[in-house]
Coordinates of C-alpha atoms in Angstrom, one line a residue:
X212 CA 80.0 48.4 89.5
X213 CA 80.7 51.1 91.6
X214 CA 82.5 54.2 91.1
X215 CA 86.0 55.2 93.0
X216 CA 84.1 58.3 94.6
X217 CA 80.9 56.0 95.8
X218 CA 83.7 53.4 96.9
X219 CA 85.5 56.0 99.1
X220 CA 82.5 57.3 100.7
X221 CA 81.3 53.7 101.4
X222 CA 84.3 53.0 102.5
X223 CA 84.3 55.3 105.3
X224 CA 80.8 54.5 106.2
X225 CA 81.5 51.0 106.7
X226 CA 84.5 51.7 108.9
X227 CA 81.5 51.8 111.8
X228 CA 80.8 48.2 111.0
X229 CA 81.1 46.6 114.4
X230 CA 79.4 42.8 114.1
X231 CA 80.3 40.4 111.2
X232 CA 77.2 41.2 108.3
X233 CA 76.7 38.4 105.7
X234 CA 75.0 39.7 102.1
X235 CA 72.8 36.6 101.1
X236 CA 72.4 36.9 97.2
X237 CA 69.8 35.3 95.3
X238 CA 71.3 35.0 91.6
X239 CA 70.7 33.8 88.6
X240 CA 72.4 34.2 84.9
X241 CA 70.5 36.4 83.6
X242 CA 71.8 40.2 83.5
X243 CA 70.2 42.1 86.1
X244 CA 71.7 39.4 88.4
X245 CA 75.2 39.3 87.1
X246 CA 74.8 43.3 87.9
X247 CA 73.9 42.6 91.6
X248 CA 76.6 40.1 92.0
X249 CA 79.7 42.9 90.8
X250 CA 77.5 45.6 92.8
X251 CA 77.3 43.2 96.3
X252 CA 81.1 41.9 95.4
X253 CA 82.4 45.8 95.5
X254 CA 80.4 46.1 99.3
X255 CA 82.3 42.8 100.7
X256 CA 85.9 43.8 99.5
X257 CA 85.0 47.2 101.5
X258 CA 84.8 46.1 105.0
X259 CA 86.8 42.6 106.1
X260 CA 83.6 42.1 108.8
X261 CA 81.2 41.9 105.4
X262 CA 81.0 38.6 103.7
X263 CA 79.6 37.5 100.5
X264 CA 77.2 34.3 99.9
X265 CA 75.2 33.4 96.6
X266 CA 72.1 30.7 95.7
X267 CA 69.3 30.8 93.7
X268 CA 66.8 30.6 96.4
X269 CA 63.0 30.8 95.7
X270 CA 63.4 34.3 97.3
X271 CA 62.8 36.9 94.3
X272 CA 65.8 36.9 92.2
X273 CA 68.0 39.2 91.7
X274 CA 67.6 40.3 95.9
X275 CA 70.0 40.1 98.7
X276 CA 69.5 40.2 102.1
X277 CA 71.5 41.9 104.8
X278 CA 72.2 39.8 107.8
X279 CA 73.9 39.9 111.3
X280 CA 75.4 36.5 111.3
X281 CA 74.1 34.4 113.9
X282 CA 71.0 36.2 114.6
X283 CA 67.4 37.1 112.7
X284 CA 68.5 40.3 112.7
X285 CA 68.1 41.1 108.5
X286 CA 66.7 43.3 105.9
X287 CA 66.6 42.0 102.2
X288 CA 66.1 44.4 98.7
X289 CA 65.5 43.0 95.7
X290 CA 67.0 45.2 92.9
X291 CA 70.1 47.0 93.4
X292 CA 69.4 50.5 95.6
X293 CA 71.0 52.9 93.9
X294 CA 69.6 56.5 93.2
X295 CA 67.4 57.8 96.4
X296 CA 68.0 54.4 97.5
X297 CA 71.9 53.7 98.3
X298 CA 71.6 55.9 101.3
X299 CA 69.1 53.0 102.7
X300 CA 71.5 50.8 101.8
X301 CA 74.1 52.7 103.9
X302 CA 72.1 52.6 106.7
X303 CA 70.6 48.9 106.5
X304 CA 74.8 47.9 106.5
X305 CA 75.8 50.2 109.3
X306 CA 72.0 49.0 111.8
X307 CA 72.7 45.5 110.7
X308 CA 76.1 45.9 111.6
X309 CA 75.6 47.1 114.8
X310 CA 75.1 51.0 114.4
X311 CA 72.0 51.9 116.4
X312 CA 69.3 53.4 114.3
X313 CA 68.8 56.9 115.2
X314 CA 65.3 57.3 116.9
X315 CA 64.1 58.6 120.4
X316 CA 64.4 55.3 122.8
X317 CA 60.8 55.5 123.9
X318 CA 59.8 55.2 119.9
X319 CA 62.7 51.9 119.8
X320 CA 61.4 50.8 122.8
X321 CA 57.9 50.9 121.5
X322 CA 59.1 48.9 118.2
X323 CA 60.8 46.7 120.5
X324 CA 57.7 45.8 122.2
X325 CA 55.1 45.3 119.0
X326 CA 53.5 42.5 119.5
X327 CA 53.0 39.5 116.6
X328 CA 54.8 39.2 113.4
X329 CA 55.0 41.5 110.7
X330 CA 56.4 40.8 107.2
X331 CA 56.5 43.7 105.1
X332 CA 57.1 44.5 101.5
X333 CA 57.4 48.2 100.1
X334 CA 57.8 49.5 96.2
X335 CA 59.6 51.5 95.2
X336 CA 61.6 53.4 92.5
X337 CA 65.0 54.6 92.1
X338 CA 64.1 58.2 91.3
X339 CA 61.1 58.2 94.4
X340 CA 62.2 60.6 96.7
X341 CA 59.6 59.8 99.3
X342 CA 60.7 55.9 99.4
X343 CA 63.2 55.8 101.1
X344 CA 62.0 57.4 104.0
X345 CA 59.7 54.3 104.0
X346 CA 62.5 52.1 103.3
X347 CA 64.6 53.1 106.2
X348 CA 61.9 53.3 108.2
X349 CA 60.7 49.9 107.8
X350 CA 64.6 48.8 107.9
X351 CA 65.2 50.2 111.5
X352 CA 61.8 48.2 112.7
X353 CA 63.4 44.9 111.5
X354 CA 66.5 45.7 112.9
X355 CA 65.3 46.3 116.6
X356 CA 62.5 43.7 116.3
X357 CA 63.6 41.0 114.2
X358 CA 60.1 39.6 114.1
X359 CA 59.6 42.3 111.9
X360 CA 60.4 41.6 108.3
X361 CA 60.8 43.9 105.8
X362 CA 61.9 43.4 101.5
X363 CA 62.8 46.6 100.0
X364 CA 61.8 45.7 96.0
X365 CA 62.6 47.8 92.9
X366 CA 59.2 47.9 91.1
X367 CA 60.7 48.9 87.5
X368 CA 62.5 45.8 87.8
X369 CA 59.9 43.4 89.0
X370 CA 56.9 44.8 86.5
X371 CA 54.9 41.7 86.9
X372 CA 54.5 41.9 90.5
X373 CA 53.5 45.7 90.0
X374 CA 51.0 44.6 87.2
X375 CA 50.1 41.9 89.2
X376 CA 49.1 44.1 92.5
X377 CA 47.5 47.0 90.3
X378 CA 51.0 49.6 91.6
X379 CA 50.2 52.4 90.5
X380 CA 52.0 54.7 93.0
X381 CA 55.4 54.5 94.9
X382 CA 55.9 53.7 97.6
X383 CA 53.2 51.4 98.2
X384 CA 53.5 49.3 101.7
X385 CA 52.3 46.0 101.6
X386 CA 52.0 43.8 105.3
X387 CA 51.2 40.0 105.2
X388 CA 50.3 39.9 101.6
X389 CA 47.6 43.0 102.4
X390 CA 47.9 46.7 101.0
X391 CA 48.9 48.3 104.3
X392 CA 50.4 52.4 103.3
X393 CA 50.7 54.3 100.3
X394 CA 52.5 57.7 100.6
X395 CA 55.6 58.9 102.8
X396 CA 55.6 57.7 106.0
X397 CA 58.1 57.2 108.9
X398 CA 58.1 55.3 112.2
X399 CA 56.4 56.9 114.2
X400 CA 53.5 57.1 111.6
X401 CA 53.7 53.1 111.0
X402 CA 53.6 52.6 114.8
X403 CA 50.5 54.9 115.0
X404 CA 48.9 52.2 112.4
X405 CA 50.0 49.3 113.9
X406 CA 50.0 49.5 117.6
X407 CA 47.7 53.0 118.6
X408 CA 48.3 51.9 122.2
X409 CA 46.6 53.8 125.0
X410 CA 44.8 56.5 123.0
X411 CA 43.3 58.0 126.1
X412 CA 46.5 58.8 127.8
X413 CA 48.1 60.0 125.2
X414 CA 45.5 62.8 124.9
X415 CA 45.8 63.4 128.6
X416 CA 49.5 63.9 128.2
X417 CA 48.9 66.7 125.7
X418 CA 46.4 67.9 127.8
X419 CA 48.3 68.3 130.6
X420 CA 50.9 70.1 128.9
X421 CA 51.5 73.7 130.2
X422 CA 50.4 76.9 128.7
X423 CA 53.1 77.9 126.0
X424 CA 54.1 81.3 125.4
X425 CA 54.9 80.6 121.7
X426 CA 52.7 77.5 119.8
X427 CA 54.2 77.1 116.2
X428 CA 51.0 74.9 114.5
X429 CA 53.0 73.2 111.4
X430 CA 56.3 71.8 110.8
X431 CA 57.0 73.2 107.2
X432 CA 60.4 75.7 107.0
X433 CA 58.1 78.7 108.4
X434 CA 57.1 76.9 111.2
X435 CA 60.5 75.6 112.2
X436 CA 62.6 79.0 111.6
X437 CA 59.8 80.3 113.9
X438 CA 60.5 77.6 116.5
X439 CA 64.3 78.3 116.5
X440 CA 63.7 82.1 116.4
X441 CA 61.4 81.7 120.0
X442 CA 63.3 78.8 121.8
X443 CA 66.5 81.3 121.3
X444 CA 64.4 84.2 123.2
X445 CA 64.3 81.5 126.2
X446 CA 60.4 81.7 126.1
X447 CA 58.6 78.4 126.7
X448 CA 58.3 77.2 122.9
X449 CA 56.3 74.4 121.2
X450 CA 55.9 72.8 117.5
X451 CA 52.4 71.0 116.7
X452 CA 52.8 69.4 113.6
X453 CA 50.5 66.7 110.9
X454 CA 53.8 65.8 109.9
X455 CA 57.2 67.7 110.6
X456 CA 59.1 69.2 106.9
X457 CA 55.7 69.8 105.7
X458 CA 55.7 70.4 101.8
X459 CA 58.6 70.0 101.8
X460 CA 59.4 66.7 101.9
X461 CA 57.5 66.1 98.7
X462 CA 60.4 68.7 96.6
X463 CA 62.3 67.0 94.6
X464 CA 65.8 69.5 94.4
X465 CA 66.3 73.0 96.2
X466 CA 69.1 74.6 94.4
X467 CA 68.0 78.6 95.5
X468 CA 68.1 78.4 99.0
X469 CA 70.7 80.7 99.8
X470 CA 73.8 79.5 101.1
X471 CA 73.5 75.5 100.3
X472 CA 74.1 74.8 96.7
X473 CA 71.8 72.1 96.3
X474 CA 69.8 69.8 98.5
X475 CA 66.9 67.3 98.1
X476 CA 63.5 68.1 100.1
X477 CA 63.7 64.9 102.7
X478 CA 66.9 65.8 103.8
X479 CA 66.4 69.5 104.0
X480 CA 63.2 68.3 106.4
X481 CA 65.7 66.1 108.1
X482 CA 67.8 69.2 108.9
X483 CA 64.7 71.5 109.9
X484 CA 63.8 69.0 112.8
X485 CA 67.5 68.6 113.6
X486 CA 67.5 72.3 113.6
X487 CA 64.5 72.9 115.8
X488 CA 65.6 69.7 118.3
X489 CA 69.0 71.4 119.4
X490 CA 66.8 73.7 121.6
X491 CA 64.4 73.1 124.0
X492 CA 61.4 73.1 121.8
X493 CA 58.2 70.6 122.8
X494 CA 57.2 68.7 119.3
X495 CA 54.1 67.4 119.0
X496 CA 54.4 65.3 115.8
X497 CA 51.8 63.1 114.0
X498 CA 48.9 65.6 115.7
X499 CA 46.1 67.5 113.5
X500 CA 45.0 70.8 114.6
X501 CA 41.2 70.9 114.1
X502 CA 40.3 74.2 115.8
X503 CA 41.5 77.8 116.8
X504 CA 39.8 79.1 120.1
X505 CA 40.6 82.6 120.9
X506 CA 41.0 84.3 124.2
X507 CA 43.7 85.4 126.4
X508 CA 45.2 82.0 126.9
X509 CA 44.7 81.0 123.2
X510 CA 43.2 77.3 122.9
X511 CA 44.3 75.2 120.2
X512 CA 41.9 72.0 119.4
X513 CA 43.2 69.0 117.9
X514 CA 41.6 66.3 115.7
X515 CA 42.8 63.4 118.6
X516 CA 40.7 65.9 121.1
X517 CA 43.1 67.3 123.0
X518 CA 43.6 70.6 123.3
X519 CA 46.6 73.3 123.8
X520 CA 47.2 76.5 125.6
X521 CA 49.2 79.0 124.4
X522 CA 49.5 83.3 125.0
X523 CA 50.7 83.5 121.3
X524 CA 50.1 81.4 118.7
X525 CA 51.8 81.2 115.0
X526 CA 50.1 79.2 112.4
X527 CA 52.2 77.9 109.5
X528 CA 50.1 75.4 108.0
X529 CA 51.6 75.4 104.7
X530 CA 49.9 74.0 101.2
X531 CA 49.1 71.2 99.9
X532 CA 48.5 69.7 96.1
X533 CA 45.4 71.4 94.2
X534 CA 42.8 69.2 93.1
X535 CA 40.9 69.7 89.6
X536 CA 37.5 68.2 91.6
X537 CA 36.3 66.4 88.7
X538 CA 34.7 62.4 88.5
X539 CA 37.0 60.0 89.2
X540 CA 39.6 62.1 90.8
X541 CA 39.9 60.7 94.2
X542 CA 38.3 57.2 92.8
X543 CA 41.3 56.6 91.2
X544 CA 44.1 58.4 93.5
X545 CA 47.1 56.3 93.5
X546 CA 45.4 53.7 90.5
X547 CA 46.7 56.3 87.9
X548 CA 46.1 59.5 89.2
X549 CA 49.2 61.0 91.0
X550 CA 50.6 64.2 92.0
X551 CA 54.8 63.4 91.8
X552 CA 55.8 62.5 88.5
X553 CA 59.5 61.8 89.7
X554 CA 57.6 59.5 92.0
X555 CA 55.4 57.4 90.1
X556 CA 56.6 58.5 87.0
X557 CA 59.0 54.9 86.5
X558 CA 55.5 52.9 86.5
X559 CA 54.3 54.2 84.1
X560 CA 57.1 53.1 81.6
X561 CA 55.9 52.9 78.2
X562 CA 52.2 53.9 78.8
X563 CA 50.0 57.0 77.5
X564 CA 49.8 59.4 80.8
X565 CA 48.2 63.2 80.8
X566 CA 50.0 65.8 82.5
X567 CA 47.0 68.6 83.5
X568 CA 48.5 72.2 83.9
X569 CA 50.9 74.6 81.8
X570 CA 52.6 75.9 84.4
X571 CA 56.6 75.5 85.1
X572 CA 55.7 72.9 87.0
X573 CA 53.3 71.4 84.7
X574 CA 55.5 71.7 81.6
X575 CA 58.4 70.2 83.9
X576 CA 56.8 66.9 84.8
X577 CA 56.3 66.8 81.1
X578 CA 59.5 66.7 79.9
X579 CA 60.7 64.3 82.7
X580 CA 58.0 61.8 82.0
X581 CA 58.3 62.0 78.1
X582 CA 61.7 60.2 78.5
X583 CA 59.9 57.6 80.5
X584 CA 56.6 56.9 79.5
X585 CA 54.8 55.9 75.8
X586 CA 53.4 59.4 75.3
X587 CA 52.5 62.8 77.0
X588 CA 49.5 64.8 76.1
X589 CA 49.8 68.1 78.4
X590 CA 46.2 69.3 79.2
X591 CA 46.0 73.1 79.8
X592 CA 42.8 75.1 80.6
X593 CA 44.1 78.3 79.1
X594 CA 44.8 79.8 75.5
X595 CA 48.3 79.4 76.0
X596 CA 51.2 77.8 78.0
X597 CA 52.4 79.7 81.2
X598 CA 55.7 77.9 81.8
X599 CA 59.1 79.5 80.9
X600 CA 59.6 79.9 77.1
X601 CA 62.7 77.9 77.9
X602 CA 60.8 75.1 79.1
X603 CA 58.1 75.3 76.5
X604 CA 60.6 74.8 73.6
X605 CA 61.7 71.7 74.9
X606 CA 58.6 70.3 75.2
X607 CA 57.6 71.4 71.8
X608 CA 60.9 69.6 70.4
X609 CA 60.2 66.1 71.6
X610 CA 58.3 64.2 69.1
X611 CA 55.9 62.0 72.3
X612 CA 54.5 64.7 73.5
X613 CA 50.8 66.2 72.7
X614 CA 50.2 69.9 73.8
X615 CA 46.3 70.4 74.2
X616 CA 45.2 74.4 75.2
X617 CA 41.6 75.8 76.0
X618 CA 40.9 72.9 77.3
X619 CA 38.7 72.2 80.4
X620 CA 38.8 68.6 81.6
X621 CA 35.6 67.4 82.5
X622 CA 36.4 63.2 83.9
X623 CA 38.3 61.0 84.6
X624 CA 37.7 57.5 83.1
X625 CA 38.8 54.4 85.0
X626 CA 37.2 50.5 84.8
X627 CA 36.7 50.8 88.6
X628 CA 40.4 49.6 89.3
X629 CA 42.7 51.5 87.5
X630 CA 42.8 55.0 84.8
X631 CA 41.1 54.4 81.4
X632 CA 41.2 57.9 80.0
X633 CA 40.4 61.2 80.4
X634 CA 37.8 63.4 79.1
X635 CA 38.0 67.1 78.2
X636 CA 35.9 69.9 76.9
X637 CA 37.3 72.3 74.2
X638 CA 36.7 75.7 75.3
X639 CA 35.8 77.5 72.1
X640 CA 34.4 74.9 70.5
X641 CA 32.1 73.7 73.5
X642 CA 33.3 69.8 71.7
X643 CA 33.5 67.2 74.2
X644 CA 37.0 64.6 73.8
X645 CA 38.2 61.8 75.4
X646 CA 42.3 60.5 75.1
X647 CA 42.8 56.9 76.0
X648 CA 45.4 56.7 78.7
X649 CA 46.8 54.8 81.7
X650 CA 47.7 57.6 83.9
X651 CA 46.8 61.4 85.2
X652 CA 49.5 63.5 86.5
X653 CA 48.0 66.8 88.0
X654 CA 50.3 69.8 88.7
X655 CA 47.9 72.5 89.2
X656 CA 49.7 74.1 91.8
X657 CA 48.7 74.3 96.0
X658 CA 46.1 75.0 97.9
X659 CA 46.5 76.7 101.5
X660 CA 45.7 74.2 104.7
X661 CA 43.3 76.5 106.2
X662 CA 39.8 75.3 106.5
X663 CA 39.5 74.6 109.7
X664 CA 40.2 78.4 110.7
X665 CA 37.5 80.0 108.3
X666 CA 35.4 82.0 111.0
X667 CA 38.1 82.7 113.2
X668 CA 41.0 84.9 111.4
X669 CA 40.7 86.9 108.5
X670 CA 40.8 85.0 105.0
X671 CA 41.0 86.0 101.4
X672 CA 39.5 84.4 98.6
X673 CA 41.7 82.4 98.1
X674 CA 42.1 80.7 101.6
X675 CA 45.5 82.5 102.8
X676 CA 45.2 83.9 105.9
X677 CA 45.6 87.7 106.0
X678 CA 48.5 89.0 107.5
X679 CA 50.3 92.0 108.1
X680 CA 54.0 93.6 107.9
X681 CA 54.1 91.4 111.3
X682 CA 52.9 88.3 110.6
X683 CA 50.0 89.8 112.9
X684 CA 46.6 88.1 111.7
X685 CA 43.0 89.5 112.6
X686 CA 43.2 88.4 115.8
X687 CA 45.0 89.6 118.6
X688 CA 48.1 87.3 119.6
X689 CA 47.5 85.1 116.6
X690 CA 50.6 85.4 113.8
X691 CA 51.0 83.2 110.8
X692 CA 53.6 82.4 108.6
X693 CA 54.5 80.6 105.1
X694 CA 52.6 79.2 102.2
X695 CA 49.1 79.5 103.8
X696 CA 49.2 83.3 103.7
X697 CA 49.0 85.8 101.1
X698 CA 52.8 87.2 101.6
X699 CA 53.1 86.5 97.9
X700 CA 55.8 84.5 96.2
X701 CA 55.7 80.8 98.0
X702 CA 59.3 79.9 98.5
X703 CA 61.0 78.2 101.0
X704 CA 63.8 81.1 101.8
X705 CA 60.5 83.5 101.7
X706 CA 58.9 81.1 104.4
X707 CA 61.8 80.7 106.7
X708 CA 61.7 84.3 106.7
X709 CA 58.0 85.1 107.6
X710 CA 58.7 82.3 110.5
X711 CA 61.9 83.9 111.8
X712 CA 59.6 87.7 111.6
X713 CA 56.5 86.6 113.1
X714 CA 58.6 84.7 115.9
X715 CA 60.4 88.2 117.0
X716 CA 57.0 90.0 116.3
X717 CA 55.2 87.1 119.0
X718 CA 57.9 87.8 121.3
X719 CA 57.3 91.5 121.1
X720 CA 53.5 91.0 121.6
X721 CA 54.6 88.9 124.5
X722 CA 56.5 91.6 126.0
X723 CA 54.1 94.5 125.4
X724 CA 51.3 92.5 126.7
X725 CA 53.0 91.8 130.0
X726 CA 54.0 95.8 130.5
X727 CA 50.5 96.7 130.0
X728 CA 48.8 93.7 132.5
X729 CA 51.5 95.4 134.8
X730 CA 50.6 99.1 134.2
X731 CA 46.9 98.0 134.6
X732 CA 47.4 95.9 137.7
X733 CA 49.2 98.8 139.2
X734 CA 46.7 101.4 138.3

């Protein structure tokens, strides 16, 4: 089942094995479980501290379940993780086995400490490069509390369940029967939902933070390359961050950052925090900024109410997926509308889905999902297609796909629980359409995350903030970074870059501004 290369480097991994694991499988004959049975008997003859057991349980079959024998310590996936998965099924071997999960101790000792009982069950797909985040995740809770219980289960191969719970998005969290998460999400973020604790104090902490001389607001690659390049000027440095990798996080390969041949998003945002944690830099993670205050001690608001004092400030907000605003948009957001086709693409096996833009990214999601789905009609509001010519002829060559110009759409149709269809307007005609479908994929391209500093810095028309040669914004002391300004071509070297500048050119404010409060005190 497995290959000699994934065998080697499982091999290794499993060397850390420290406490006799026991892989539970629930079989049957049929195919899919005779797979799981050669896949699970290639992990025992690894490691002599793994052992293999088989039944036909009423647990979902084909599953397994990973267990520290003689303890509740387990986690249990029903499908076989391979893909974006097999590195949570590395780790769920390694924590079950007695490797401790890799998380600050006050956040473990918080999971420790949840109170009640918690059985969990997250979708996924093998091509989802946002589940496993959510897998792991969940995987470490279980392992540190083992009333936490957590079933990892491959929605392409249990279809009924997904038809039966109306899945129409990966990963989607269920806890205790009840849909609990939808979307990326670590632990922190799951602890946030289920135990918000002391609200209160945790504002007051923030609060009583002192006055930075460099606050980075945003966690994207501009915002941590302008982390490193302050903490390394020894200046008191901190990170305020929604959610730390940003954008990201949602990419599914980076093959042109220069330097590392290829990568995949989450673990490029992995190595950004890494990155940004090996110096002494303050993150505030999981925390909204909601205001900009100017002054000479510059205040940052946040949505939780505290607030944050700074003498320079870099904002590196990044973007986030446009919206087409039309009916039925965010009515049916994750029940056939979706924004990652690699994603949420495997639901939608063998069903009619739109894909509305023709950009590169438009015309890409295309061709992915035509090898997937029924049929592809590709929406575009223009006269023509803008993706690469190389793209568009393979679109035009594969016989499920639909290519629909000039045309504005107008609706989307659902039956109140899920996507019906979508309707469109011809542009030169002014003829009004509708194309029966099960699912909406919009790749429109990304709007800037700057509405909550319109009437404070300088914005074009098209929400970036201005900026300078510097990184300097309209206002004094303020710099800003990335996607959300109008340095043109968003990229993730090009961001990295703006952080690193407007990092030196906050430090050089820093040190001007200090020379002429001295000049002025002496005069």
């Amino acid at each position: 089942m497995l290959d000699a290369s994934l065998k080697g480097q499982l091999g290794t991994y499993l060397e850390r094995v420290t406490l006799p694991v026991e892989l539970r499988a629930s079989l049957d004959d049929g195919a899919p479980s005779q797979e799981l049975r050669a896949f699970l008997e290639d992990i025992a003859s690894l490691s002599d501290k793994i052992t293999l057991t088989t039944d036909a349980s009423g647990a979902r079959v084909p599953s397994f379940e990973i267990a520290r024998a003689g303890t509740d310590v387990a986690v249990r996936f029903a499908g076989i993780p391979l893909g974006h998965e097999f590195t949570s099924l590395v780790l769920a071997l390694l924590q079950v086995g007695g490797h401790p999960p890799k998380l600050d101790e006050a956040v473990a000792d918080q999971v420790r400490n949840l109170p009640g009982d918690y059985t969990f069950e997250t979708y996924f797909s093998l091509s989802c490069q946002n589940c496993p985040d959510v897998v792991q995740a969940l995987n470490a809770m279980s392992v540190l509390n083992p009333r936490i219980r957590h079933v990892a289960i491959d929605g392409a191969l249990f279809q009924d369940e997904v038809q039966r719970r109306e899945i129409l998005s990966v990963p989607a969290v269920f806890l205790n029967g009840e849909l609990f998460h939808q979307g990326r999400a670590g632990v922190e973020e799951f602890l946030a939902k289920l135990d918000a604790g002391d609200d209160a104090a945790k504002v007051e902490a923030l609060n009583a933070r002192d006055e930075f001389d460099v606050l980075v607001v945003g966690g994207g690659p501009a915002g941590a390359a302008a982390a490193v390049y302050a903490a390394r000027k020894g200046i008191r440095t901190g990170v305020v961050a929604e959610r730390f990798g940003g954008q990201v996080l949602d990419t599914m390969a980076i093959e042109n950052y220069i330097s590392v041949l290829e990568t995949e998003g989450p673990k490029f945002g992995v190595a950004l925090e890494q990155h940004v944690k090996a110096y002494e830099v303050d993150i505030m993670n999981l925390q909204r900024a909601s205001r900009l205050v100017p002054g000479r001690s510059i205040q940052v608001e946040l949505a939780s109410g505290a607030v944050l004092k700074s003498k320079t400030v870099i904002l590196s907000t990044g973007a986030r997926w446009r919206q087409i605003n039309v009916p039925g948009e965010d009515e049916y957001r994750n029940r056939g509308v979706a924004y990652c086709p690699h994603c949420d693409g495997p639901l939608f096996k063998g069903k009619r889905v739109a894909v509305i833009g023709g950009g590169n990214s438009g015309v890409e999601a295309a061709i992915d999902l035509a090898g997937i789905v029924g049929h592809v009609t590709l929406i575009e509001f223009g006269d023509a297609l803008r993706a690469d010519e190389v793209l568009q002829r393979k679109l035009r060559s594969l016989p499920n796909v639909t290519i629909i110009t000039s045309a504005q759409t107008t609706e989307i149709h659902g039956d109140g629980k899920r996507v019906t269809g979508l309707g469109y307007k011809d542009r030169a005609s002014g003829d009004a359409h509708r194309v029966e479908l099960e699912g909406v994929f919009i790749q429109i391209g990304l709007v800037p995350n700057t509405e909550w500093l319109k009437g404070t810095v300088e914005l074009s028309k098209h929400g970036e903030i201005v900026v300078d040669a510097r990184g300097q914004t309209s206002v004094p002391g303020v710099f800003a970074a990335g996607d959300a300004t109008t340095v043109p071509y968003k990229q993730i070297i090009i961001a990295a870059g703006e952080g690193a500048k407007a990092a030196l050119a906050a430090f050089d404010h820093l040190i001007r501004s200090s020379v002429d409060a001295g000049e002025k005190a002496v005069a």
